[in-house]
């Protein structure tokens, strides 16, 4: 009976990858391949380094020598490179293993990049076609006319927006939910008709019939919503300079999206549109100049957040002590001075303050990404992941290794002669392995256990179900499992790969802990993707080049650290040229992979599109996506309404689109699109 509890494990591995892509999408399938990539890279390296380097390190006996008796070390440190005597020929084993690890990583990354690029092209070939056009308004004609005269469109070519309308629709939906609740309540007990108070939060005011009240309010809001919709549709100021343009063929969409449309490249900013669920509507029409300013200011904010993050931490923690609280809240002084309360404040509040900041940090980074002006949810996730990775790299990895080691061995640094300083650094940095073993077990292993148990979502659901759920709609929202948190989980994967690459040559005993993390993570997240999470959008694994680049960065950092450690440990001087060659080779490999595969993630091959179009004409001659496109890219507040949709232009009788412009630039609007793009 107890063994049957684990039946989900083999079941999670049975689904073939093509079926997994069809079931959960390419984004989810590639995401769990990152865990598999960690296993592919680190498992062979773990076996090899444990067999080769651990005996070499253990027999070094350097840490037990008398001149290093003041150096703090543990038994695990005897398995590290710190235990090798200065100038020993044993360092050649570490140099050779560093190259072996690098070339193995190159091989695995190349094969993975090739595989995922192929998966993406096959996935996109089976999907609908996409191309978005963002433009600037023209003085002579409206945005709709401006776009229509530049492209032969068969899809609503304008984006309407109204903050007031969105709030009205949200309020109406909330009232409808309350109406359903009170109707259900009345059906269960028809003897007593439900009543409410009309005041703030129902705390005061005249008491009225709840069903009649919400019915009347919904009727009023419906009239306001319809009036606001009509106003927005006819208001030129509500039409922003952005459009979703559709063509008749993928080939036409690719030509438009991947070419410059005018002499000034900032007039028409063309790009492939995200899928409808991936659109972030709020940022759709930010001007080019404003985008540049936003991203510059965000970069400055990010710099200060990363490199000066201790300032807000110290400030918050200063309030989380006895003196700070008494100063801010003097009336609590008698309570705070009690022994039990005082010990709780001094023991827990500083740590809680730091934990709260780290919990809020991803939301801060996501807000910064939204300010930058990205127009899709997937791009927002990618930019937030990039920021979070940089934060972890600087403050978790570099901060722990450099600052922690320096403080830990401060007494040794002060008392050692100048010539011994580099040697002490070379032997002290590997000693942070015990910290990272603990970190992986607490953050990684415990995090995976929490993922499969999902205790926090379970508790939150029961709280919502007890206090907030009124209707089936509320229950469905409370039971929503959410989506994979790519912006926070993917950078952590990169950190573990970085630790594995760094310590593979320095202290291989760390690697089994990382391999165990990747093995369990791959198994558990495969199960979660199949049975729990429901991905809200699909980007076609567009995040993979970022993942590849961050692994390359981690590999270069590992090579530089290996170079510094071998140099500081007094290795043979002839090893220095060999060590310098490693980062150069890694940069060459990155440039090679970028040129070989990255185009599949930013551009689309016309040859494949022509093959797909020919195949579709043969197998599905009656295929028509026009119905789907009719309202696919309409803002949610306009769903279900009839917008003024432009009539598709007859290209045979009107090969050129007439324009109101009288300037010499009017010829640019004779854009022949006898090929169609659906998006």
XYZ file of C-alpha atoms in Angstrom:
679
model
C 0.000 0.000 0.000
C 2.806 2.363 0.887
C 4.667 1.566 -2.336
C 1.620 2.456 -4.428
C 1.995 6.023 -3.209
C 5.056 6.286 -5.473
C 3.284 5.061 -8.621
C 3.306 8.613 -9.957
C 7.080 8.399 -10.501
C 7.161 5.881 -13.377
C 3.941 7.377 -14.737
C 5.635 10.782 -14.986
C 8.372 9.310 -17.189
C 6.124 7.303 -19.529
C 4.739 10.152 -21.631
C 6.856 10.556 -24.808
C 8.261 14.009 -25.461
C 6.167 14.720 -28.625
C 3.043 13.906 -26.638
C 4.307 16.084 -23.788
C 4.762 19.007 -26.202
C 1.238 18.524 -27.499
C -0.138 18.218 -23.959
C 1.697 21.040 -22.159
C 3.331 23.102 -24.898
C 6.906 23.560 -26.051
C 7.744 26.051 -23.288
C 7.017 23.499 -20.561
C 8.758 20.652 -22.391
C 11.935 22.690 -22.899
C 11.824 23.962 -19.334
C 12.116 20.470 -17.879
C 14.829 19.708 -20.426
C 16.963 22.260 -18.569
C 16.960 19.908 -15.576
C 17.821 17.036 -17.906
C 20.609 19.192 -19.361
C 22.039 19.654 -15.870
C 22.072 15.877 -15.459
C 23.696 15.327 -18.858
C 26.463 17.797 -18.072
C 27.173 17.028 -14.431
C 26.528 13.280 -14.009
C 29.478 12.082 -16.173
C 31.640 14.869 -14.734
C 30.711 13.719 -11.220
C 31.735 10.117 -11.878
C 34.981 11.131 -13.573
C 36.095 13.715 -11.014
C 35.245 11.505 -8.038
C 37.332 8.699 -9.504
C 40.269 10.854 -10.639
C 40.516 13.983 -8.493
C 39.324 12.850 -5.050
C 42.250 10.389 -4.599
C 44.659 13.034 -5.908
C 43.346 15.624 -3.434
C 43.061 13.282 -0.459
C 46.693 12.137 -0.649
C 48.021 15.704 -0.799
C 48.199 16.105 3.039
C 48.873 19.869 2.738
C 46.224 21.055 5.198
C 47.732 18.906 7.928
C 51.161 20.569 7.659
C 52.357 22.756 10.508
C 52.567 26.057 8.618
C 48.808 25.992 8.026
C 47.774 24.989 11.525
C 45.888 28.282 12.006
C 43.800 27.764 8.870
C 40.203 26.719 9.547
C 39.288 23.568 7.614
C 37.150 20.416 7.845
C 37.487 16.838 6.629
C 35.610 17.724 3.438
C 38.300 20.298 2.670
C 40.840 17.468 2.569
C 39.050 16.265 -0.591
C 39.547 19.640 -2.286
C 42.310 21.235 -4.307
C 43.400 23.060 -1.126
C 45.034 19.842 0.051
C 47.577 19.835 -2.815
C 51.090 21.071 -1.908
C 52.415 24.220 -3.588
C 54.142 23.616 -6.911
C 53.035 19.990 -7.094
C 52.729 18.166 -10.400
C 49.311 16.978 -9.189
C 47.819 20.251 -10.455
C 48.165 18.913 -14.000
C 45.380 16.460 -13.160
C 43.119 19.392 -12.270
C 44.086 21.264 -15.438
C 43.327 18.245 -17.627
C 40.018 17.671 -15.851
C 39.118 21.343 -16.318
C 39.525 20.898 -20.079
C 37.605 17.621 -20.042
C 34.712 19.282 -18.210
C 34.722 22.231 -20.628
C 34.739 20.098 -23.780
C 32.053 17.797 -22.406
C 29.906 20.852 -21.621
C 30.497 22.135 -25.174
C 29.347 18.826 -26.624
C 26.195 18.573 -24.496
C 25.255 22.234 -25.078
C 25.725 21.883 -28.841
C 23.551 18.774 -29.052
C 20.882 20.356 -26.832
C 20.834 23.639 -28.779
C 20.472 21.701 -32.034
C 17.675 19.544 -30.627
C 15.685 22.442 -29.185
C 16.113 24.559 -32.334
C 14.701 21.657 -34.359
C 11.825 21.225 -31.906
C 11.021 24.933 -32.143
C 10.980 24.992 -35.952
C 8.766 21.905 -36.069
C 6.465 23.413 -33.446
C 6.130 26.722 -35.261
C 5.531 24.988 -38.580
C 2.424 23.392 -37.084
C 1.148 26.621 -35.485
C -0.787 29.615 -36.745
C 1.178 32.421 -38.377
C 2.137 35.607 -36.590
C 3.247 39.125 -37.368
C 2.692 42.278 -35.382
C 3.128 45.796 -36.646
C 3.748 48.746 -34.340
C 3.692 52.152 -35.950
C 3.580 55.890 -35.301
C 0.520 58.074 -36.013
C 0.337 60.290 -39.086
C -0.898 63.837 -39.246
C -2.908 63.361 -42.453
C -4.949 60.319 -41.496
C -6.049 58.223 -38.538
C -4.024 55.306 -37.218
C -6.436 52.786 -38.752
C -6.228 54.439 -42.171
C -2.467 54.821 -41.854
C -1.977 51.114 -41.230
C -4.580 50.051 -43.784
C -2.851 52.087 -46.462
C 0.471 50.506 -45.645
C -0.745 46.896 -45.438
C -3.529 44.954 -47.143
C -5.119 43.742 -43.947
C -7.883 41.272 -43.212
C -7.889 41.632 -39.425
C -8.839 44.433 -37.011
C -5.846 46.683 -37.411
C -6.211 48.955 -34.438
C -5.750 48.502 -30.727
C -8.295 50.229 -28.513
C -7.663 50.970 -24.875
C -9.516 52.517 -21.974
C -8.605 52.231 -18.306
C -12.108 53.317 -17.306
C -13.689 50.637 -19.487
C -11.481 47.925 -17.989
C -12.461 48.981 -14.465
C -16.158 49.021 -15.377
C -15.939 45.514 -16.853
C -14.098 44.251 -13.769
C -16.686 45.813 -11.451
C -19.525 44.331 -13.470
C -17.985 40.854 -13.293
C -17.623 41.217 -9.532
C -21.288 42.205 -9.165
C -22.358 39.288 -11.335
C -20.427 36.970 -9.058
C -22.223 38.381 -5.984
C -25.564 38.055 -7.757
C -24.922 34.356 -8.466
C -23.955 33.861 -4.817
C -27.136 35.428 -3.413
C -29.327 33.629 -5.957
C -27.800 30.327 -4.921
C -28.237 31.266 -1.259
C -31.927 32.070 -1.857
C -32.475 28.776 -3.723
C -31.138 26.866 -0.738
C -33.360 28.753 1.721
C -36.326 30.359 -0.043
C -37.968 31.259 3.280
C -35.533 34.123 3.900
C -34.632 36.394 1.033
C -31.027 37.651 1.406
C -30.467 41.319 2.189
C -27.424 43.585 2.356
C -26.511 47.085 3.468
C -25.647 49.512 0.692
C -22.876 51.283 2.609
C -19.108 50.734 2.517
C -18.315 46.968 2.531
C -21.895 46.361 3.676
C -21.119 47.709 7.154
C -23.739 50.471 7.182
C -26.428 52.060 5.068
C -30.001 51.150 4.263
C -30.812 47.438 4.067
C -32.113 46.281 0.659
C -32.903 43.073 -1.147
C -29.513 41.659 -2.290
C -30.743 40.047 -5.525
C -32.685 43.113 -6.652
C -29.814 45.407 -5.664
C -27.175 43.563 -7.695
C -29.565 43.067 -10.618
C -30.141 46.822 -10.789
C -26.428 47.598 -10.369
C -25.482 45.166 -13.143
C -28.063 46.740 -15.460
C -26.638 50.200 -14.753
C -23.079 49.003 -15.263
C -24.048 47.285 -18.529
C -25.307 50.589 -19.859
C -22.126 52.346 -18.711
C -19.941 49.638 -20.266
C -21.772 49.834 -23.604
C -21.603 53.623 -23.611
C -17.896 53.582 -22.779
C -17.223 50.992 -25.478
C -19.008 53.141 -28.056
C -17.070 56.187 -26.921
C -13.735 54.382 -27.135
C -14.470 52.953 -30.579
C -15.238 56.366 -32.099
C -12.657 58.332 -30.080
C -9.481 58.857 -32.160
C -7.477 59.416 -28.965
C -8.370 55.917 -27.767
C -6.711 54.332 -30.798
C -3.029 53.874 -30.093
C -0.330 53.505 -32.783
C -0.074 49.712 -32.716
C -1.631 46.994 -34.799
C -1.826 43.270 -35.393
C -1.499 42.785 -39.145
C -2.485 39.526 -40.843
C -1.331 38.152 -44.178
C -2.472 35.310 -46.359
C 0.724 33.260 -46.121
C 3.474 32.627 -43.647
C 5.913 33.743 -46.315
C 4.293 37.176 -46.454
C 4.323 37.499 -42.689
C 7.997 36.508 -42.510
C 8.994 39.057 -45.152
C 7.129 41.814 -43.313
C 8.324 40.919 -39.827
C 11.967 40.422 -40.785
C 12.566 43.385 -43.075
C 12.847 47.148 -42.634
C 9.716 48.857 -43.924
C 10.919 52.440 -44.368
C 14.051 54.572 -44.488
C 13.581 55.552 -40.869
C 13.620 52.236 -38.950
C 11.745 53.778 -35.994
C 8.587 54.598 -37.991
C 7.502 51.005 -38.532
C 8.662 48.605 -35.824
C 7.707 45.172 -37.113
C 8.068 41.938 -35.212
C 6.426 38.558 -34.894
C 3.444 38.868 -32.620
C 3.120 36.698 -29.541
C 0.220 34.307 -29.409
C -3.041 35.928 -28.182
C -2.733 34.741 -24.575
C 0.862 35.990 -24.438
C 0.087 39.631 -25.264
C 0.758 42.161 -22.495
C -1.671 44.837 -23.598
C -0.517 47.634 -21.316
C 2.834 48.018 -23.125
C 1.651 47.575 -26.674
C 2.013 51.151 -27.905
C 4.899 52.757 -26.017
C 6.859 55.052 -28.391
C 10.352 54.037 -29.434
C 12.069 56.987 -27.736
C 10.200 56.390 -24.497
C 11.176 52.712 -24.618
C 14.838 53.702 -24.829
C 14.552 56.034 -21.832
C 12.614 53.461 -19.792
C 15.219 50.769 -20.372
C 18.091 53.097 -19.526
C 16.478 54.110 -16.237
C 15.627 50.492 -15.434
C 19.240 49.473 -16.012
C 20.362 52.148 -13.546
C 17.800 50.993 -10.970
C 18.873 47.382 -11.428
C 22.518 48.311 -10.872
C 21.742 49.979 -7.558
C 19.384 47.163 -6.527
C 22.017 44.490 -7.134
C 25.159 46.189 -5.884
C 23.605 48.148 -3.028
C 20.856 45.774 -1.952
C 22.367 45.563 1.529
C 21.335 49.164 2.209
C 17.567 48.471 2.323
C 18.256 45.192 4.121
C 20.263 46.957 6.824
C 17.577 49.643 7.087
C 14.777 47.107 7.477
C 16.759 45.038 9.925
C 17.590 48.169 11.933
C 13.866 48.550 12.495
C 13.657 44.891 13.439
C 15.604 45.406 16.668
C 14.732 46.668 20.097
C 15.993 50.225 19.704
C 14.471 50.740 16.272
C 11.027 49.525 17.273
C 11.030 51.533 20.486
C 11.974 54.637 18.543
C 9.240 54.182 15.923
C 6.576 52.811 18.296
C 7.395 54.158 21.772
C 4.054 53.045 23.241
C 5.156 49.387 22.792
C 8.225 49.810 24.993
C 6.726 48.076 28.100
C 5.774 45.044 25.980
C 9.073 44.908 24.094
C 11.157 44.994 27.269
C 9.673 41.674 28.395
C 12.255 38.907 28.161
C 10.288 36.540 25.917
C 9.242 39.247 23.454
C 12.736 40.704 23.411
C 14.336 37.353 22.590
C 11.835 36.722 19.769
C 12.494 40.155 18.249
C 16.257 39.795 18.407
C 16.284 36.195 17.214
C 13.681 36.102 14.445
C 12.840 39.541 13.102
C 16.140 40.211 11.277
C 15.904 36.892 9.438
C 12.232 37.416 8.681
C 13.005 40.878 7.291
C 15.608 39.392 4.925
C 13.256 36.576 3.889
C 10.444 39.020 3.139
C 12.783 41.048 0.947
C 13.833 37.945 -0.994
C 10.176 36.975 -1.444
C 9.287 40.444 -2.705
C 12.388 40.647 -4.932
C 10.890 38.699 -7.920
C 7.858 41.007 -7.884
C 10.169 44.033 -7.884
C 12.098 42.634 -10.845
C 8.873 41.838 -12.729
C 7.645 45.405 -12.161
C 10.936 46.723 -13.506
C 10.529 44.535 -16.606
C 7.017 45.872 -17.158
C 8.340 49.425 -16.939
C 10.851 48.544 -19.672
C 7.912 48.159 -22.055
C 7.987 44.556 -23.249
C 4.806 43.533 -25.034
C 4.446 39.855 -24.145
C 4.235 37.895 -20.916
C 6.969 35.544 -22.086
C 9.387 38.424 -22.718
C 8.575 39.838 -19.290
C 9.409 36.460 -17.757
C 12.673 36.276 -19.702
C 13.784 39.757 -18.659
C 12.876 39.126 -15.031
C 14.832 35.853 -15.136
C 17.823 37.724 -16.527
C 17.698 40.261 -13.693
C 17.199 37.562 -11.052
C 20.118 35.553 -12.432
C 22.393 38.593 -12.212
C 21.235 39.246 -8.655
C 21.911 35.642 -7.610
C 25.267 35.590 -9.376
C 26.499 38.734 -7.626
C 24.921 38.440 -4.200
C 24.610 34.688 -3.617
C 27.555 33.166 -5.464
C 30.220 35.882 -5.619
C 29.102 37.405 -2.324
C 29.254 34.078 -0.505
C 32.554 32.952 -2.025
C 34.537 36.170 -1.799
C 33.069 37.959 1.221
C 32.352 34.826 3.246
C 35.809 33.369 2.694
C 37.562 36.639 3.486
C 35.705 37.059 6.774
C 36.090 33.430 7.715
C 39.884 33.506 7.276
C 40.414 37.117 8.364
C 42.759 36.208 11.184
C 44.890 34.129 8.810
C 45.042 36.987 6.279
C 46.190 39.483 8.906
C 48.906 37.314 10.405
C 50.258 35.794 7.196
C 53.313 37.206 5.365
C 52.715 39.021 2.072
C 53.957 36.059 0.051
C 51.513 33.697 1.745
C 48.412 35.831 1.046
C 47.707 34.395 -2.435
C 48.289 30.863 -1.174
C 45.833 31.367 1.659
C 43.205 32.687 -0.797
C 43.826 29.712 -3.066
C 43.168 27.277 -0.237
C 40.341 29.205 1.435
C 37.962 29.697 -1.512
C 37.315 25.935 -1.943
C 36.373 25.773 1.719
C 33.002 27.388 0.979
C 31.888 23.993 -0.300
C 30.263 23.157 3.062
C 28.140 26.303 2.794
C 26.958 25.388 -0.693
C 26.239 21.783 0.312
C 23.971 23.135 3.023
C 22.470 25.656 0.601
C 21.648 22.967 -1.970
C 20.080 20.709 0.646
C 17.999 23.460 2.225
C 17.063 25.507 -0.831
C 17.192 22.821 -3.529
C 16.144 19.559 -1.932
C 13.661 21.120 0.458
C 12.283 23.251 -2.380
C 11.664 20.151 -4.504
C 9.946 18.407 -1.606
C 7.748 21.464 -1.096
C 6.961 21.452 -4.827
C 5.569 17.935 -4.808
C 3.705 18.423 -1.519
C 2.411 21.896 -2.449
C 1.535 22.614 1.165
C 1.432 26.402 0.744
C -1.059 26.310 -2.179
C -3.110 23.760 -0.246
C -3.320 25.993 2.820
C -4.110 29.038 0.685
C -6.886 27.124 -1.091
C -8.517 26.121 2.199
C -8.301 29.693 3.486
C -9.901 31.007 0.288
C -12.476 28.226 0.328
C -13.413 29.096 3.909
C -13.529 32.874 3.729
C -13.659 34.007 0.071
C -15.333 31.356 -2.077
C -18.972 32.241 -2.779
C -19.632 30.693 -6.205
C -18.253 27.987 -8.488
C -16.312 30.685 -10.308
C -14.604 31.613 -7.042
C -13.859 27.969 -6.382
C -12.271 27.529 -9.808
C -10.101 30.582 -9.223
C -9.105 29.314 -5.775
C -8.148 25.931 -7.257
C -6.061 27.458 -10.034
C -2.626 25.798 -9.667
C -0.893 28.674 -11.406
C 1.944 28.384 -13.921
C 5.610 27.511 -13.747
C 7.469 30.422 -12.208
C 10.106 30.626 -14.943
C 11.399 34.040 -13.841
C 12.545 32.698 -10.459
C 13.099 28.947 -10.928
C 15.209 29.045 -14.093
C 17.930 31.349 -12.629
C 18.222 28.969 -9.666
C 18.862 26.109 -12.092
C 21.643 28.197 -13.635
C 23.131 28.744 -10.171
C 23.320 24.997 -9.505
C 24.914 24.364 -12.910
C 27.415 27.144 -12.141
C 28.244 25.566 -8.766
C 28.724 22.199 -10.431
C 31.080 23.608 -13.063
C 33.077 25.620 -10.514
C 33.501 22.876 -7.933
C 33.942 20.005 -10.406
C 37.689 20.660 -10.393
C 37.980 22.289 -6.953
C 35.922 20.035 -4.649
C 34.123 17.252 -6.569
C 32.366 16.021 -3.425
C 29.761 18.776 -3.978
C 28.622 17.344 -7.309
C 26.540 14.361 -6.050
C 24.321 16.772 -4.119
C 23.702 18.813 -7.298
C 23.103 15.708 -9.422
C 20.540 14.469 -6.898
C 18.796 17.842 -7.101
C 18.575 17.703 -10.904
C 17.390 14.083 -10.925
C 14.550 14.681 -8.477
C 13.683 18.030 -10.076
C 13.369 16.494 -13.536
C 11.117 13.736 -12.227
C 8.914 15.988 -10.102
C 8.517 18.832 -12.587
C 7.660 16.379 -15.351
C 4.839 15.139 -13.148
C 3.772 18.696 -12.273
C 3.685 19.802 -15.898
C 1.630 16.787 -16.937
C -0.838 16.765 -14.043
C -0.776 20.095 -12.190
C 0.294 23.244 -13.991
C -1.666 24.834 -16.814
C 0.559 27.057 -18.921
C -1.235 30.304 -19.762
C 0.805 31.210 -22.865
C 3.172 29.695 -25.405
C 6.341 31.354 -26.736
C 7.840 28.439 -28.637
C 10.817 28.079 -26.237
C 12.046 31.558 -27.108
C 13.876 31.652 -23.761
C 16.392 28.958 -24.716
C 19.143 31.290 -26.107
C 19.125 33.086 -22.735
C 19.536 29.761 -20.915
C 22.422 28.785 -23.206
C 24.135 32.151 -22.728
C 23.891 31.968 -18.943
C 25.415 28.462 -18.908
C 28.273 29.791 -21.029
C 28.737 32.661 -18.554
C 28.840 30.147 -15.714
C 31.414 28.060 -17.578
C 33.658 31.093 -18.152
C 33.366 32.058 -14.465
C 34.357 28.505 -13.512
C 37.365 28.600 -15.846
C 38.529 31.953 -14.467
C 38.223 30.668 -10.899
C 40.174 27.529 -11.839
C 42.827 29.739 -13.389
C 43.063 31.901 -10.278
C 43.188 28.939 -7.903
C 45.873 27.078 -9.829
C 47.894 30.255 -10.141
C 47.531 31.120 -6.450
C 48.357 27.558 -5.422
C 51.761 27.700 -7.108
C 51.058 25.389 -10.035
C 53.620 25.017 -12.804
C 53.964 28.290 -14.745
C 53.621 26.393 -18.019
C 49.982 25.754 -17.141
C 49.070 29.457 -17.398
C 48.892 29.645 -21.240
C 46.774 26.492 -21.247
C 44.370 28.004 -18.718
C 44.045 31.283 -20.637
C 43.036 29.372 -23.751
C 39.916 27.961 -22.064
C 37.810 31.156 -21.849
C 38.852 32.033 -25.405
C 37.651 28.661 -26.656
C 34.416 29.081 -24.716
C 33.752 32.485 -26.292
C 34.429 30.997 -29.736
C 31.999 28.149 -28.997
C 29.316 30.625 -27.914
C 29.754 32.698 -31.087
C 29.613 29.519 -33.179
C 26.377 28.304 -31.543
C 24.859 31.775 -31.778
C 25.518 31.933 -35.500
C 24.502 28.316 -36.062
C 21.238 28.103 -34.114
C 20.025 31.429 -32.693
C 18.394 32.508 -35.947
C 15.768 29.808 -35.337
C 14.663 31.789 -32.261
C 14.596 35.263 -33.823
C 13.901 34.668 -37.529
C 11.927 32.144 -39.513
C 13.069 30.292 -42.676
C 11.129 31.232 -45.816
C 11.934 27.845 -47.343
C 10.138 25.973 -44.551
C 7.195 28.337 -44.788
C 6.830 27.762 -48.515
C 6.911 23.991 -47.959
C 4.251 24.318 -45.267
C 2.056 26.525 -47.441
C 2.301 24.096 -50.378
C 1.441 21.177 -48.118
C -1.549 23.008 -46.631
C -2.922 23.922 -50.059
C -2.732 20.259 -51.036
C -4.087 18.646 -47.875
C -6.454 21.390 -46.676
C -7.606 23.428 -49.685
C -10.562 24.849 -47.735
C -8.482 25.962 -44.738
C -9.588 29.384 -43.531
C -8.267 30.962 -40.352
C -10.095 34.218 -40.913
C -12.810 33.313 -38.389
C -10.187 32.633 -35.737
C -8.353 35.853 -36.538
C -11.553 37.884 -36.387
C -11.309 38.374 -32.630
C -8.087 36.608 -31.603
C -6.175 39.841 -31.033
C -8.918 41.982 -29.555
C -8.398 43.393 -26.086
C -10.274 41.319 -23.446
C -12.628 44.188 -22.568
C -13.860 44.208 -26.183
C -14.440 40.474 -26.426
C -17.956 39.682 -27.515
C -18.549 43.097 -29.084
C -18.778 44.089 -32.719
C -15.926 46.361 -33.668
C -15.650 48.229 -36.938
C -13.575 45.602 -38.703
C -12.016 46.723 -41.999
C -13.126 44.795 -45.071
C -10.398 42.688 -46.631
C -8.961 44.404 -49.668
C -9.379 42.751 -53.043
C -5.798 42.498 -54.255
C -6.779 41.492 -57.808
C -8.815 44.632 -58.483
C -6.804 46.887 -56.168
C -3.144 45.889 -56.390
C -2.109 49.199 -54.814
C -3.741 50.680 -51.747
C -4.804 54.328 -52.270
C -3.691 56.834 -49.671
C -4.619 60.355 -48.591
C -0.991 61.369 -48.306
C 0.354 63.952 -50.680
C 4.007 63.708 -49.679
C 6.642 61.942 -51.722
C 6.694 59.151 -49.147
C 3.261 57.927 -50.232
C 4.849 55.355 -52.524
C 5.944 53.393 -49.480
C 2.291 52.464 -48.878
C 2.068 50.507 -52.074
C 3.049 47.463 -50.102
C 2.063 44.465 -52.182
C 0.876 41.680 -49.945
C -0.696 39.250 -52.309
C 0.527 36.669 -49.802
C -1.387 36.282 -46.527
C -0.087 35.991 -42.972
C -2.442 34.960 -40.339
C -0.941 35.471 -37.135
